[in-house]
Amino acid sequence: MAGARVDVLGAGIVGLTVADELARRGHDVVVVDPQPALGASYAAAGMLSPAAEVWHGEEEILRLGLASLALWPDLAGRLGTELRRGGTLLVGYDAGDLQQVERQAALLHRHGHPVELLGRAGVRSAEPSLGRVAGGALLPAEASVDPRAVCEALLGRVVLRGAPRPGTDVTVVATGASLPQPWTGLVTGVRGEILRLRSDDPPRRTVRGWAGGEPVYLVPRGDGRVVLGATSEAHEAPPVVTAGGALRLLAAARALWPALDRAELVEGTARDRPATADGLPLVGPSGADGVVLAAGHHRHGVLLAPLTARLVADHVETGRVDPVLDPRRFAGTPEGVR
Ligand SMILES: Cc1cc2nc3c(=O)[nH]c(=O)nc-3n(C[C@H](O)[C@H](O)[C@H](O)COP(=O)(O)OP(=O)(O)OC[C@H]3O[C@@H](n4cnc5c(N)ncnc54)[C@H](O)[C@@H]3O)c2cc1C
């Protein structure tokens, strides 16, 4: 459909990127959100990590993530926001943690993905701010962005309204972890607690690791800011940062990064990640006429935003759908579309 009138519900990174892509293609787009950019996108670390984040059984995420990572330089360039390259350093604190790194590296090797195993000395020279670790691996292609800066730049480019317009051709539902009826059951919230610090000795690049079995990551932003994340727990209660969650993150990070002790603790944030039953997003027809879903991006919404935007815009224009992401795959299931 050319020149479509489109309302996008939800001004998180997904809805905003979709709206921007549709507007760029000449469609008439408004975004509706009572609390723009304050959902999961406000908490997100902003890692563009298709490989470091992939686990067994999530190979589709690797494929989608690599396709979306390739779109990020263009998007960041257009928005004038920083894209930090330099890769991800995976590290293991002790021998058991190093086994996790090696398992991850073996999985990536099997998929033909570049990964360079590093011994203790290799990790130390790649990342002098780290303390003594058992070893690690470098994933050179990965990057990161500041999702708050990205959303702010996108908010400057889209039209925001208080309520949906009558007579739209298409409504895109991009409301993150809280989908309206009848799609509510397709997404559940997975709580993530995350801390923001300021340090005089930040890591140079994203560091992901395990310390005593506890997963943890550090994402430097520049000018000493470091994001430390993140817990992951299914939860019904309102999202708050718990003392226990913060303690686990700080203890794991401190084992890897001694400069943590001197760092200023600037902020703690908790939000729900929008998770689906099969771990893949919902991008495409909802089952209701004129309603398209762009939701359920769980741990990868920042990474997958530009690919989602392209898929939604292609769908609006041509009707094309990526079958792997088609929300109608849940038709007839307990989560069910209809
Ligand atoms: C701690 C943490 C760390 C993360 N780190 C990363 C990372 O490093 N890399 C990565 O790729 N992903 C990461 N994620 C995941 C990522 O944040 C999400 O996948 C992504 O933000 C989802 O974006 P969204 O736009 O779908 O949802 P949200 O950002 O939650 O936005 C949804 C918006 O919809 C609005 N809304 C809700 N209901 C309505 C309604 N009825 N009408 C209109 N608007 C409505 C809300 O106000 C909100 O602004 C992280 C998540 C968390 C919690």
Short mmCIF file of C-alpha atoms and ligand atoms in Angstrom, two decimals:
data_model
loop_
_atom_site.label_atom_id
_atom_site.label_comp_id
_atom_site.label_asym_id
_atom_site.label_seq_id
_atom_site.Cartn_x
_atom_site.Cartn_y
_atom_site.Cartn_z
CA MET A 1 0.00 0.00 0.00
CA ALA A 2 1.51 3.36 -1.01
CA GLY A 3 0.89 6.53 1.02
CA ALA A 4 -0.76 4.64 3.90
CA ARG A 5 -2.16 6.39 6.97
CA VAL A 6 -0.49 4.57 9.89
CA ASP A 7 -0.82 4.91 13.66
CA VAL A 8 1.97 3.35 15.70
CA LEU A 9 1.01 2.52 19.30
CA GLY A 10 4.11 2.60 21.51
CA ALA A 11 7.10 4.94 21.43
CA GLY A 12 9.77 2.49 22.54
CA ILE A 13 12.75 1.81 20.32
CA VAL A 14 10.71 -0.61 18.21
CA GLY A 15 7.67 1.63 17.61
CA LEU A 16 9.84 4.69 16.99
CA THR A 17 12.11 2.94 14.51
CA VAL A 18 9.10 1.52 12.68
CA ALA A 19 7.45 4.97 12.56
CA ASP A 20 10.62 6.59 11.27
CA GLU A 21 11.06 3.98 8.53
CA LEU A 22 7.42 4.30 7.39
CA ALA A 23 7.63 8.11 7.37
CA ARG A 24 10.88 7.97 5.38
CA ARG A 25 9.07 5.88 2.79
CA GLY A 26 6.42 8.58 2.44
CA HIS A 27 3.60 7.21 4.60
CA ASP A 28 1.50 9.43 6.87
CA VAL A 29 2.53 8.28 10.36
CA VAL A 30 1.75 9.29 13.94
CA VAL A 31 2.96 7.69 17.16
CA VAL A 32 0.73 7.36 20.23
CA ASP A 33 2.21 6.81 23.70
CA PRO A 34 1.30 8.35 27.08
CA GLN A 35 4.86 7.75 28.36
CA PRO A 36 7.20 7.85 25.37
CA ALA A 37 10.53 6.02 25.59
CA LEU A 38 10.16 5.10 29.26
CA GLY A 39 9.55 1.35 28.82
CA ALA A 40 12.15 -1.40 28.40
CA SER A 41 14.06 0.80 25.96
CA TYR A 42 14.80 3.19 28.84
CA ALA A 43 16.53 0.40 30.78
CA ALA A 44 18.33 -1.30 27.90
CA ALA A 45 22.11 -1.54 27.86
CA GLY A 46 22.12 -1.13 24.08
CA MET A 47 24.37 -4.05 23.18
CA LEU A 48 24.16 -5.01 19.53
CA SER A 49 25.20 -8.55 20.35
CA PRO A 50 23.76 -11.19 18.05
CA ALA A 51 26.51 -13.68 18.90
CA ALA A 52 27.33 -13.10 22.57
CA GLU A 53 23.63 -13.34 23.40
CA VAL A 54 22.79 -16.48 21.44
CA TRP A 55 22.20 -19.75 23.27
CA HIS A 56 21.49 -23.27 22.03
CA GLY A 57 18.11 -23.34 20.32
CA GLU A 58 18.25 -19.61 19.51
CA GLU A 59 19.98 -19.87 16.15
CA GLU A 60 17.21 -17.87 14.43
CA ILE A 61 18.10 -14.95 16.71
CA LEU A 62 21.68 -15.14 15.42
CA ARG A 63 20.46 -14.94 11.81
CA LEU A 64 18.03 -12.08 12.52
CA GLY A 65 20.51 -10.30 14.77
CA LEU A 66 23.28 -10.36 12.17
CA ALA A 67 20.88 -9.01 9.54
CA SER A 68 19.80 -6.21 11.88
CA LEU A 69 23.34 -5.40 13.06
CA ALA A 70 24.21 -4.74 9.40
CA LEU A 71 21.47 -2.06 9.30
CA TRP A 72 22.66 -0.21 12.41
CA PRO A 73 25.52 1.88 10.92
CA ASP A 74 23.05 3.44 8.52
CA LEU A 75 20.42 4.11 11.20
CA ALA A 76 22.93 5.54 13.70
CA GLY A 77 24.41 7.69 10.93
CA ARG A 78 21.01 9.09 9.99
CA LEU A 79 20.13 9.82 13.62
CA GLY A 80 23.55 11.26 14.43
CA THR A 81 23.94 8.90 17.42
CA GLU A 82 27.13 7.12 18.34
CA LEU A 83 27.66 3.50 17.30
CA ARG A 84 30.47 2.06 19.43
CA ARG A 85 32.34 -0.70 17.64
CA GLY A 86 35.19 -2.71 19.10
CA GLY A 87 33.39 -5.97 19.66
CA THR A 88 32.41 -7.90 22.75
CA LEU A 89 34.91 -9.54 25.06
CA LEU A 90 33.49 -12.70 26.64
CA VAL A 91 35.30 -13.57 29.86
CA GLY A 92 35.22 -16.29 32.49
CA TYR A 93 36.33 -15.53 36.04
CA ASP A 94 37.15 -19.08 37.14
CA ALA A 95 37.56 -22.45 35.41
CA GLY A 96 33.81 -23.18 35.51
CA ASP A 97 33.02 -19.74 34.06
CA LEU A 98 35.59 -20.28 31.32
CA GLN A 99 33.75 -23.46 30.31
CA GLN A 100 30.70 -21.26 29.62
CA VAL A 101 32.83 -19.05 27.37
CA GLU A 102 34.20 -22.11 25.56
CA ARG A 103 30.71 -23.56 25.08
CA GLN A 104 29.57 -20.26 23.61
CA ALA A 105 32.62 -20.09 21.32
CA ALA A 106 32.04 -23.68 20.12
CA LEU A 107 28.40 -22.91 19.31
CA LEU A 108 29.45 -19.85 17.32
CA HIS A 109 32.19 -21.78 15.49
CA ARG A 110 29.58 -24.34 14.40
CA HIS A 111 27.63 -21.47 12.84
CA GLY A 112 30.72 -20.16 11.07
CA HIS A 113 30.75 -17.03 13.21
CA PRO A 114 34.14 -15.36 13.85
CA VAL A 115 35.32 -15.81 17.43
CA GLU A 116 38.88 -15.54 18.71
CA LEU A 117 39.75 -17.48 21.88
CA LEU A 118 42.09 -15.58 24.20
CA GLY A 119 44.14 -16.81 27.13
CA ARG A 120 44.61 -14.87 30.34
CA ALA A 121 47.29 -12.63 28.83
CA GLY A 122 45.23 -12.03 25.70
CA VAL A 123 42.26 -10.85 27.78
CA ARG A 124 44.51 -8.62 29.84
CA SER A 125 46.00 -6.89 26.81
CA ALA A 126 42.57 -6.57 25.13
CA GLU A 127 41.07 -5.07 28.27
CA PRO A 128 43.57 -3.72 30.83
CA SER A 129 40.80 -2.57 33.18
CA LEU A 130 39.87 -6.18 33.99
CA GLY A 131 41.30 -8.06 36.96
CA ARG A 132 42.57 -11.63 36.94
CA VAL A 133 40.28 -13.85 34.85
CA ALA A 134 40.66 -17.43 33.62
CA GLY A 135 40.37 -16.50 29.94
CA GLY A 136 37.97 -15.30 27.29
CA ALA A 137 37.07 -14.78 23.67
CA LEU A 138 36.67 -11.79 21.39
CA LEU A 139 33.65 -11.32 19.13
CA PRO A 140 35.02 -8.55 16.93
CA ALA A 141 31.91 -7.62 14.93
CA GLU A 142 29.67 -6.58 17.83
CA ALA A 143 28.79 -3.01 18.80
CA SER A 144 26.64 -0.94 21.12
CA VAL A 145 24.47 2.18 21.13
CA ASP A 146 22.89 4.31 23.83
CA PRO A 147 19.17 3.46 23.48
CA ARG A 148 18.12 6.62 25.34
CA ALA A 149 20.02 8.77 22.85
CA VAL A 150 18.57 6.78 19.95
CA CYS A 151 15.00 7.18 21.24
CA GLU A 152 15.53 10.88 21.84
CA ALA A 153 16.78 11.35 18.27
CA LEU A 154 13.82 9.35 16.92
CA LEU A 155 11.34 11.33 19.04
CA GLY A 156 12.68 14.44 17.32
CA ARG A 157 11.76 12.96 13.93
CA VAL A 158 8.27 11.49 14.46
CA VAL A 159 4.84 13.04 15.12
CA LEU A 160 3.52 12.18 18.61
CA ARG A 161 -0.19 12.39 19.42
CA GLY A 162 -2.26 11.78 22.54
CA ALA A 163 -4.75 9.41 20.92
CA PRO A 164 -5.10 7.22 17.81
CA ARG A 165 -6.67 8.84 14.72
CA PRO A 166 -9.94 7.65 13.26
CA GLY A 167 -9.82 6.17 9.77
CA THR A 168 -6.26 4.87 9.67
CA ASP A 169 -5.30 2.20 7.14
CA VAL A 170 -2.93 0.41 9.50
CA THR A 171 -2.33 0.34 13.25
CA VAL A 172 1.06 -0.98 14.34
CA VAL A 173 0.98 -2.28 17.91
CA ALA A 174 4.46 -1.82 19.44
CA THR A 175 3.54 -1.57 23.11
CA GLY A 176 6.35 -3.74 24.46
CA ALA A 177 5.50 -5.97 27.41
CA SER A 178 1.84 -4.86 27.63
CA LEU A 179 -0.06 -5.80 24.52
CA PRO A 180 -3.75 -4.88 24.31
CA GLN A 181 -6.49 -7.51 24.05
CA PRO A 182 -6.82 -9.94 22.35
CA TRP A 183 -3.01 -10.26 22.07
CA THR A 184 -2.15 -9.72 25.75
CA GLY A 185 -1.21 -13.37 26.34
CA LEU A 186 1.35 -13.43 23.54
CA VAL A 187 3.88 -11.46 25.58
CA THR A 188 4.98 -11.83 29.19
CA GLY A 189 7.29 -9.57 31.16
CA VAL A 190 10.74 -10.79 32.18
CA ARG A 191 12.12 -8.40 34.79
CA GLY A 192 15.54 -6.89 34.19
CA GLU A 193 17.39 -4.82 36.82
CA ILE A 194 20.31 -2.76 35.61
CA LEU A 195 22.73 -0.24 37.16
CA ARG A 196 24.48 2.82 35.76
CA LEU A 197 27.89 3.89 37.05
CA ARG A 198 30.58 6.43 36.38
CA SER A 199 34.20 5.28 36.52
CA ASP A 200 37.73 6.61 36.10
CA ASP A 201 38.78 3.25 34.60
CA PRO A 202 35.95 2.00 32.36
CA PRO A 203 36.35 -0.98 30.04
CA ARG A 204 37.13 -0.03 26.43
CA ARG A 205 34.50 -2.29 24.93
CA THR A 206 31.53 -4.38 26.00
CA VAL A 207 32.56 -7.09 28.44
CA ARG A 208 30.21 -10.00 29.05
CA GLY A 209 31.12 -12.70 31.42
CA TRP A 210 30.41 -15.13 34.17
CA ALA A 211 31.78 -14.80 37.68
CA GLY A 212 31.13 -17.75 39.98
CA GLY A 213 28.35 -18.85 37.61
CA GLU A 214 26.64 -15.44 37.67
CA PRO A 215 26.19 -13.81 34.24
CA VAL A 216 27.05 -10.12 34.05
CA TYR A 217 27.95 -7.45 31.51
CA LEU A 218 29.60 -4.04 31.41
CA VAL A 219 28.85 -1.65 28.55
CA PRO A 220 30.93 1.55 28.36
CA ARG A 221 29.24 4.63 26.95
CA GLY A 222 32.16 7.06 26.74
CA ASP A 223 33.01 9.85 29.23
CA GLY A 224 33.33 7.27 32.01
CA ARG A 225 29.73 6.06 32.00
CA VAL A 226 29.30 2.29 32.34
CA VAL A 227 26.11 0.23 32.27
CA LEU A 228 26.13 -2.87 34.47
CA GLY A 229 23.48 -5.53 33.86
CA ALA A 230 21.32 -7.31 34.18
CA THR A 231 19.10 -9.60 36.21
CA SER A 232 16.47 -11.71 34.48
CA GLU A 233 13.39 -13.01 36.25
CA ALA A 234 9.74 -13.65 35.39
CA HIS A 235 7.76 -11.40 37.74
CA GLU A 236 4.24 -10.14 38.38
CA ALA A 237 5.05 -7.30 40.79
CA PRO A 238 5.81 -3.74 39.60
CA PRO A 239 9.39 -3.37 38.34
CA VAL A 240 11.70 -2.16 41.10
CA VAL A 241 15.42 -2.57 41.69
CA THR A 242 15.80 -4.98 44.59
CA ALA A 243 18.73 -4.90 46.99
CA GLY A 244 19.36 -8.57 46.20
CA GLY A 245 19.43 -7.95 42.45
CA ALA A 246 21.82 -5.03 42.80
CA LEU A 247 24.03 -7.03 45.16
CA ARG A 248 24.34 -9.95 42.71
CA LEU A 249 25.22 -7.63 39.84
CA LEU A 250 27.77 -5.66 41.85
CA ALA A 251 29.43 -8.79 43.28
CA ALA A 252 29.78 -10.43 39.85
CA ALA A 253 31.03 -7.24 38.20
CA ARG A 254 33.51 -6.56 41.00
CA ALA A 255 35.13 -9.97 40.53
CA LEU A 256 35.88 -9.08 36.90
CA TRP A 257 36.47 -5.34 37.15
CA PRO A 258 38.30 -4.07 40.25
CA ALA A 259 37.68 -0.38 39.41
CA LEU A 260 34.03 -0.96 40.35
CA ASP A 261 34.89 -0.16 43.98
CA ARG A 262 35.75 3.44 43.11
CA ALA A 263 32.90 3.96 40.64
CA GLU A 264 30.00 6.30 41.41
CA LEU A 265 26.67 4.47 41.51
CA VAL A 266 24.47 6.78 39.44
CA GLU A 267 21.21 4.94 38.82
CA GLY A 268 19.29 1.70 39.20
CA THR A 269 16.46 0.88 36.81
CA ALA A 270 14.10 -2.06 36.42
CA ARG A 271 11.83 -2.80 33.46
CA ASP A 272 10.08 -5.80 31.96
CA ARG A 273 11.47 -7.32 28.78
CA PRO A 274 8.70 -8.38 26.40
CA ALA A 275 9.13 -12.17 26.02
CA THR A 276 7.22 -14.59 23.76
CA ALA A 277 6.69 -18.32 24.28
CA ASP A 278 9.19 -19.31 21.55
CA GLY A 279 11.75 -16.55 22.17
CA LEU A 280 11.15 -14.90 18.79
CA PRO A 281 9.49 -11.53 18.17
CA LEU A 282 6.02 -10.99 16.73
CA VAL A 283 6.38 -9.00 13.51
CA GLY A 284 3.55 -9.02 11.02
CA PRO A 285 -0.22 -9.49 10.76
CA SER A 286 -2.08 -9.80 14.03
CA GLY A 287 -5.08 -11.71 12.70
CA ALA A 288 -7.26 -8.58 12.88
CA ASP A 289 -7.72 -6.49 9.73
CA GLY A 290 -5.32 -3.54 9.50
CA VAL A 291 -3.50 -4.37 12.75
CA VAL A 292 0.19 -5.27 12.58
CA LEU A 293 2.22 -6.41 15.59
CA ALA A 294 5.82 -5.34 16.25
CA ALA A 295 6.45 -6.70 19.74
CA GLY A 296 7.94 -9.46 21.85
CA HIS A 297 11.61 -8.63 21.25
CA HIS A 298 12.65 -9.86 24.71
CA ARG A 299 16.45 -9.36 25.16
CA HIS A 300 17.04 -8.13 21.60
CA GLY A 301 14.74 -5.19 20.92
CA VAL A 302 17.52 -2.66 20.44
CA LEU A 303 19.51 -4.97 18.18
CA LEU A 304 16.45 -5.98 16.14
CA ALA A 305 14.81 -2.53 15.84
CA PRO A 306 16.06 -1.61 12.32
CA LEU A 307 15.27 -5.05 10.89
CA THR A 308 11.81 -4.92 12.48
CA ALA A 309 11.24 -1.47 10.98
CA ARG A 310 12.16 -2.73 7.54
CA LEU A 311 9.97 -5.84 7.86
CA VAL A 312 6.95 -3.87 9.07
CA ALA A 313 7.30 -1.27 6.31
CA ASP A 314 7.73 -4.02 3.68
CA HIS A 315 4.65 -5.75 5.06
CA VAL A 316 2.55 -2.57 4.90
CA GLU A 317 3.65 -2.01 1.30
CA THR A 318 3.65 -5.55 -0.11
CA GLY A 319 1.96 -7.86 2.39
CA ARG A 320 5.21 -9.85 2.75
CA VAL A 321 5.83 -11.60 6.10
CA ASP A 322 8.86 -13.45 7.50
CA PRO A 323 7.21 -16.78 8.45
CA VAL A 324 9.51 -17.23 11.46
CA LEU A 325 8.20 -13.99 13.00
CA ASP A 326 4.59 -14.21 11.82
CA PRO A 327 2.39 -13.66 14.92
CA ARG A 328 -0.18 -16.05 13.43
CA ARG A 329 2.17 -18.93 14.36
CA PHE A 330 0.44 -18.77 17.76
CA ALA A 331 -3.07 -19.12 16.32
CA GLY A 332 -4.90 -21.88 18.13
CA THR A 333 -2.32 -22.17 20.94
CA PRO A 334 -3.13 -21.31 24.57
CA GLU A 335 -1.37 -17.91 24.09
CA GLY A 336 -3.41 -17.76 20.89
CA VAL A 337 -4.10 -14.98 18.44
CA ARG A 338 -7.51 -16.30 17.37
C1 LIG B 1 17.65 -4.43 31.77
C2 LIG B 1 17.47 -4.58 30.29
C3 LIG B 1 18.58 -4.58 29.46
C4 LIG B 1 18.42 -4.76 28.07
N1 LIG B 1 19.52 -4.72 27.27
C5 LIG B 1 19.37 -4.88 25.93
C6 LIG B 1 20.49 -4.82 25.06
O1 LIG B 1 21.61 -4.59 25.52
N2 LIG B 1 20.31 -5.00 23.73
C7 LIG B 1 19.06 -5.25 23.19
O2 LIG B 1 18.95 -5.43 21.98
N3 LIG B 1 17.97 -5.30 24.00
C8 LIG B 1 18.10 -5.13 25.33
N4 LIG B 1 17.01 -5.20 26.16
C9 LIG B 1 15.70 -5.52 25.57
C10 LIG B 1 15.09 -4.26 25.00
O3 LIG B 1 15.11 -3.25 25.96
C11 LIG B 1 13.65 -4.54 24.56
O4 LIG B 1 13.57 -5.69 23.75
C12 LIG B 1 13.14 -3.33 23.78
O5 LIG B 1 13.35 -2.14 24.51
C13 LIG B 1 11.68 -3.49 23.43
O6 LIG B 1 11.30 -2.28 22.81
P1 LIG B 1 9.78 -1.95 22.60
O7 LIG B 1 9.73 -0.68 21.85
O8 LIG B 1 9.08 -3.14 22.03
O9 LIG B 1 9.20 -1.80 24.08
P2 LIG B 1 9.30 -0.62 25.14
O10 LIG B 1 10.59 0.06 25.11
O11 LIG B 1 8.85 -1.22 26.43
O12 LIG B 1 8.23 0.43 24.63
C14 LIG B 1 6.85 0.17 24.65
C15 LIG B 1 6.15 1.50 24.73
O13 LIG B 1 4.73 1.27 24.60
C16 LIG B 1 4.06 2.19 25.43
N5 LIG B 1 2.71 1.70 25.64
C17 LIG B 1 2.29 0.69 26.47
N6 LIG B 1 0.97 0.52 26.36
C18 LIG B 1 0.53 1.43 25.44
C19 LIG B 1 -0.75 1.73 24.87
N7 LIG B 1 -1.83 1.04 25.22
N8 LIG B 1 -0.82 2.72 23.95
C20 LIG B 1 0.28 3.41 23.56
N9 LIG B 1 1.51 3.17 24.05
C21 LIG B 1 1.64 2.17 24.99
C22 LIG B 1 4.93 2.31 26.67
O14 LIG B 1 4.68 3.55 27.33
C23 LIG B 1 6.34 2.23 26.07
O15 LIG B 1 6.88 3.52 25.83
C24 LIG B 1 17.13 -4.97 27.54
C25 LIG B 1 16.01 -4.94 28.37
C26 LIG B 1 16.18 -4.74 29.75
C27 LIG B 1 14.95 -4.67 30.63
#
